[in-house]
């Protein structure tokens, strides 16, 4: 245990500057060691670029952040689809015939845009001539639902050669359905990389070790401010872009909610807004990608947007179903010891 005492009388605690320096150094080492264990912040480079125009390589930006006191401990690659759909192309099914040795298999010829159609054996019931489909070519690495990899190889299936794999959405990491192969837009050109057809996002994520005095950097906006300041020190001027609220307006005030704060020292200000006409559904893909890149699991559009604002601006938000608030009153207080509650990961905690 480290106990520090302080008063305002000069030299009342430490008698010389050397001892003062040693104590300050010890405190700094102690604080840095323990707070780096406690506070980790993941920052998406793509997300940062929504706020600041920067074309630096990630290692250059990481070095700048570390110089500014936001120590980047690691830079990780992020792909919204594992493998980035590398090796997956659009194929045009030219023919589709019954497999001579298997009732549930079809033998297809597929144009992959190379000038020479290939034969692919397919087990999907919905495959048919004339379709545009995603094809994993020979040498492509795919990943199962557990993240384990396997490589597509030339092979024989019931004595018929097969030079690739026509894929379902779950086999590509684009969804969960395995009811049949994906059927693509008929206007796509054979040989087109699938990564250009689907909205695949590649990102780099900075993991920053934060000390408690840097709560201002616990958001993408806060880190963007620091980057701008650091760039200005190197004589590089750039604009800090803030989110627009121009479309926000109050339409009606009919749903009134009372707020009771039990301890104004712990919660000096509590604000809220009611929004009607909400449909709970999955978040748009771009929002899910933002959360996934920093290690969060998307839940639905309501929960996701509160997490998005928290990590974007550093402002904690909570969403409630107005119909379940008794007496239209929100009571803000600390929980009593032993209170049980269930968190978003469906775990009951105390």
Tab-separated table of N, CA and C in Angstrom, residues 180-247:
chain	number	residue	atom	x	y	z
A	180	UNK	N	-28.622	-23.340	-49.134
A	180	UNK	CA	-28.281	-23.443	-50.549
A	180	UNK	C	-27.169	-22.478	-50.890
A	181	UNK	N	-26.688	-22.545	-52.143
A	181	UNK	CA	-25.630	-21.631	-52.568
A	181	UNK	C	-26.186	-20.215	-52.696
A	182	UNK	N	-25.296	-19.241	-52.633
A	182	UNK	CA	-25.685	-17.857	-52.859
A	182	UNK	C	-25.890	-17.633	-54.354
A	183	UNK	N	-26.949	-16.935	-54.692
A	183	UNK	CA	-27.203	-16.575	-56.087
A	183	UNK	C	-27.019	-15.071	-56.203
A	184	UNK	N	-26.104	-14.659	-57.059
A	184	UNK	CA	-25.702	-13.258	-57.162
A	184	UNK	C	-26.436	-12.544	-58.289
A	185	UNK	N	-26.212	-11.241	-58.349
A	185	UNK	CA	-26.802	-10.403	-59.391
A	185	UNK	C	-26.391	-10.923	-60.770
A	186	UNK	N	-27.392	-11.109	-61.631
A	186	UNK	CA	-27.131	-11.675	-62.960
A	186	UNK	C	-26.282	-10.769	-63.847
A	187	UNK	N	-26.152	-9.504	-63.471
A	187	UNK	CA	-25.371	-8.566	-64.287
A	187	UNK	C	-23.882	-8.574	-63.960
A	188	UNK	N	-23.483	-9.320	-62.940
A	188	UNK	CA	-22.063	-9.363	-62.571
A	188	UNK	C	-21.256	-10.093	-63.638
A	189	UNK	N	-20.021	-9.662	-63.794
A	189	UNK	CA	-19.129	-10.235	-64.811
A	189	UNK	C	-18.357	-11.401	-64.211
A	190	UNK	N	-18.319	-12.557	-64.892
A	190	UNK	CA	-17.544	-13.688	-64.385
A	190	UNK	C	-16.083	-13.305	-64.147
A	191	UNK	N	-15.535	-13.777	-63.033
A	191	UNK	CA	-14.153	-13.455	-62.671
A	191	UNK	C	-14.013	-12.257	-61.756
A	192	UNK	N	-15.122	-11.522	-61.526
A	192	UNK	CA	-15.075	-10.363	-60.625
A	192	UNK	C	-14.763	-10.822	-59.209
A	193	UNK	N	-13.757	-10.230	-58.544
A	193	UNK	CA	-13.470	-10.626	-57.154
A	193	UNK	C	-14.674	-10.375	-56.256
A	194	UNK	N	-15.013	-11.359	-55.436
A	194	UNK	CA	-16.177	-11.226	-54.557
A	194	UNK	C	-15.996	-10.099	-53.548
A	195	UNK	N	-14.747	-9.784	-53.207
A	195	UNK	CA	-14.487	-8.715	-52.235
A	195	UNK	C	-14.972	-7.362	-52.742
A	196	UNK	N	-15.077	-7.209	-54.072
A	196	UNK	CA	-15.575	-5.946	-54.622
A	196	UNK	C	-17.101	-5.946	-54.730
A	197	UNK	N	-17.698	-7.134	-54.666
A	197	UNK	CA	-19.158	-7.248	-54.757
A	197	UNK	C	-19.796	-6.994	-53.394
A	198	UNK	N	-19.193	-7.560	-52.354
A	198	UNK	CA	-19.710	-7.408	-50.990
A	198	UNK	C	-18.945	-6.299	-50.277
A	199	UNK	N	-19.556	-5.741	-49.250
A	199	UNK	CA	-18.938	-4.630	-48.526
A	199	UNK	C	-17.974	-5.167	-47.471
A	200	UNK	N	-16.828	-5.580	-47.950
A	200	UNK	CA	-15.806	-6.110	-47.052
A	200	UNK	C	-14.962	-4.950	-46.535
A	201	UNK	N	-14.788	-4.899	-45.238
A	201	UNK	CA	-14.005	-3.819	-44.634
A	201	UNK	C	-12.720	-4.357	-44.024
A	202	UNK	N	-11.625	-3.767	-44.448
A	202	UNK	CA	-10.319	-4.067	-43.858
A	202	UNK	C	-9.899	-2.864	-43.034
A	203	UNK	N	-9.421	-3.115	-41.842
A	203	UNK	CA	-9.122	-2.027	-40.911
A	203	UNK	C	-7.866	-2.375	-40.128
A	204	UNK	N	-7.333	-1.372	-39.440
A	204	UNK	CA	-6.243	-1.569	-38.490
A	204	UNK	C	-6.680	-0.960	-37.165
A	205	UNK	N	-6.404	-1.667	-36.086
A	205	UNK	CA	-6.911	-1.262	-34.772
A	205	UNK	C	-5.742	-1.042	-33.820
A	206	UNK	N	-5.685	0.160	-33.237
A	206	UNK	CA	-4.658	0.496	-32.256
A	206	UNK	C	-5.141	0.085	-30.867
A	207	UNK	N	-4.328	-0.650	-30.143
A	207	UNK	CA	-4.626	-0.908	-28.730
A	207	UNK	C	-3.753	0.020	-27.897
A	208	UNK	N	-4.404	0.914	-27.168
A	208	UNK	CA	-3.707	1.977	-26.441
A	208	UNK	C	-3.795	1.711	-24.949
A	209	UNK	N	-2.664	1.833	-24.268
A	209	UNK	CA	-2.638	1.743	-22.820
A	209	UNK	C	-2.870	3.125	-22.228
A	210	UNK	N	-3.967	3.276	-21.484
A	210	UNK	CA	-4.353	4.598	-20.968
A	210	UNK	C	-4.120	4.699	-19.466
A	211	UNK	N	-3.696	5.869	-19.042
A	211	UNK	CA	-3.629	6.178	-17.619
A	211	UNK	C	-4.926	6.891	-17.214
A	212	UNK	N	-5.321	6.844	-15.942
A	212	UNK	CA	-6.624	7.385	-15.526
A	212	UNK	C	-6.811	8.862	-15.828
A	213	UNK	N	-5.727	9.621	-15.947
A	213	UNK	CA	-5.869	11.047	-16.216
A	213	UNK	C	-6.189	11.338	-17.680
A	214	UNK	N	-6.256	10.298	-18.513
A	214	UNK	CA	-6.523	10.512	-19.936
A	214	UNK	C	-7.898	9.995	-20.343
A	215	UNK	N	-8.889	10.295	-19.528
A	215	UNK	CA	-10.256	9.904	-19.881
A	215	UNK	C	-10.711	10.572	-21.165
A	216	UNK	N	-10.091	11.705	-21.506
A	216	UNK	CA	-10.436	12.405	-22.745
A	216	UNK	C	-10.083	11.586	-23.981
A	217	UNK	N	-9.198	10.599	-23.815
A	217	UNK	CA	-8.774	9.772	-24.947
A	217	UNK	C	-9.518	8.441	-24.995
A	218	UNK	N	-10.568	8.295	-24.195
A	218	UNK	CA	-11.329	7.047	-24.193
A	218	UNK	C	-12.452	7.097	-25.225
A	219	UNK	N	-12.136	7.655	-26.391
A	219	UNK	CA	-13.098	7.712	-27.492
A	219	UNK	C	-12.332	8.004	-28.777
A	220	UNK	N	-12.966	7.729	-29.895
A	220	UNK	CA	-12.315	8.007	-31.181
A	220	UNK	C	-12.181	9.508	-31.418
A	221	UNK	N	-13.170	10.264	-30.990
A	221	UNK	CA	-13.098	11.723	-31.140
A	221	UNK	C	-11.944	12.284	-30.307
A	222	UNK	N	-11.782	11.784	-29.098
A	222	UNK	CA	-10.710	12.272	-28.242
A	222	UNK	C	-9.342	11.964	-28.807
A	223	UNK	N	-9.169	10.765	-29.343
A	223	UNK	CA	-7.884	10.399	-29.936
A	223	UNK	C	-7.637	11.224	-31.201
A	224	UNK	N	-8.691	11.481	-31.976
A	224	UNK	CA	-8.547	12.307	-33.179
A	224	UNK	C	-8.074	13.715	-32.821
A	225	UNK	N	-8.567	14.257	-31.710
A	225	UNK	CA	-8.111	15.585	-31.268
A	225	UNK	C	-6.614	15.578	-30.986
A	226	UNK	N	-6.150	14.524	-30.323
A	226	UNK	CA	-4.720	14.428	-30.017
A	226	UNK	C	-3.891	14.298	-31.288
A	227	UNK	N	-4.376	13.508	-32.234
A	227	UNK	CA	-3.640	13.349	-33.498
A	227	UNK	C	-3.528	14.686	-34.215
A	228	UNK	N	-4.627	15.436	-34.238
A	228	UNK	CA	-4.582	16.745	-34.896
A	228	UNK	C	-3.563	17.654	-34.222
A	229	UNK	N	-3.551	17.659	-32.885
A	229	UNK	CA	-2.589	18.490	-32.152
A	229	UNK	C	-1.164	18.053	-32.461
A	230	UNK	N	-0.941	16.743	-32.519
A	230	UNK	CA	0.385	16.245	-32.824
A	230	UNK	C	0.820	16.572	-34.237
A	231	UNK	N	-0.111	16.508	-35.180
A	231	UNK	CA	0.220	16.850	-36.565
A	231	UNK	C	0.561	18.328	-36.702
A	232	UNK	N	-0.149	19.164	-35.939
A	232	UNK	CA	0.157	20.598	-35.967
A	232	UNK	C	1.573	20.878	-35.468
A	233	UNK	N	2.034	20.064	-34.502
A	233	UNK	CA	3.405	20.231	-33.998
A	233	UNK	C	4.446	19.890	-35.061
A	234	UNK	N	4.044	19.071	-36.032
A	234	UNK	CA	4.962	18.735	-37.133
A	234	UNK	C	4.660	19.569	-38.372
A	235	UNK	N	3.929	20.668	-38.161
A	235	UNK	CA	3.590	21.611	-39.240
A	235	UNK	C	2.693	20.995	-40.309
A	236	UNK	N	1.875	20.049	-39.911
A	236	UNK	CA	0.886	19.468	-40.827
A	236	UNK	C	-0.493	19.883	-40.329
A	237	UNK	N	-1.143	20.758	-41.064
A	237	UNK	CA	-2.458	21.257	-40.666
A	237	UNK	C	-3.542	20.360	-41.245
A	238	UNK	N	-4.492	19.991	-40.429
A	238	UNK	CA	-5.612	19.175	-40.893
A	238	UNK	C	-6.858	19.537	-40.091
A	239	UNK	N	-8.006	19.273	-40.663
A	239	UNK	CA	-9.280	19.664	-40.056
A	239	UNK	C	-9.825	18.554	-39.169
A	240	UNK	N	-10.387	18.934	-38.039
A	240	UNK	CA	-11.085	18.007	-37.172
A	240	UNK	C	-12.571	18.097	-37.494
A	241	UNK	N	-13.138	16.986	-37.963
A	241	UNK	CA	-14.542	16.974	-38.389
A	241	UNK	C	-15.407	16.426	-37.255
A	242	UNK	N	-16.376	17.202	-36.821
A	242	UNK	CA	-17.262	16.771	-35.734
A	242	UNK	C	-18.572	16.244	-36.309
A	243	UNK	N	-19.212	15.288	-35.627
A	243	UNK	CA	-20.488	14.741	-36.130
A	243	UNK	C	-21.561	15.827	-36.222
A	244	UNK	N	-22.332	15.783	-37.274
A	244	UNK	CA	-23.398	16.762	-37.472
A	244	UNK	C	-24.646	16.378	-36.683
A	245	UNK	N	-25.280	17.372	-36.061
A	245	UNK	CA	-26.555	17.153	-35.359
A	245	UNK	C	-27.645	18.019	-35.989
A	246	UNK	N	-27.425	18.438	-37.230
A	246	UNK	CA	-28.346	19.363	-37.876
A	246	UNK	C	-29.725	18.750	-38.133
A	247	UNK	N	-29.781	17.426	-38.227
A	247	UNK	CA	-31.070	16.770	-38.501
A	247	UNK	C	-31.860	16.464	-37.236
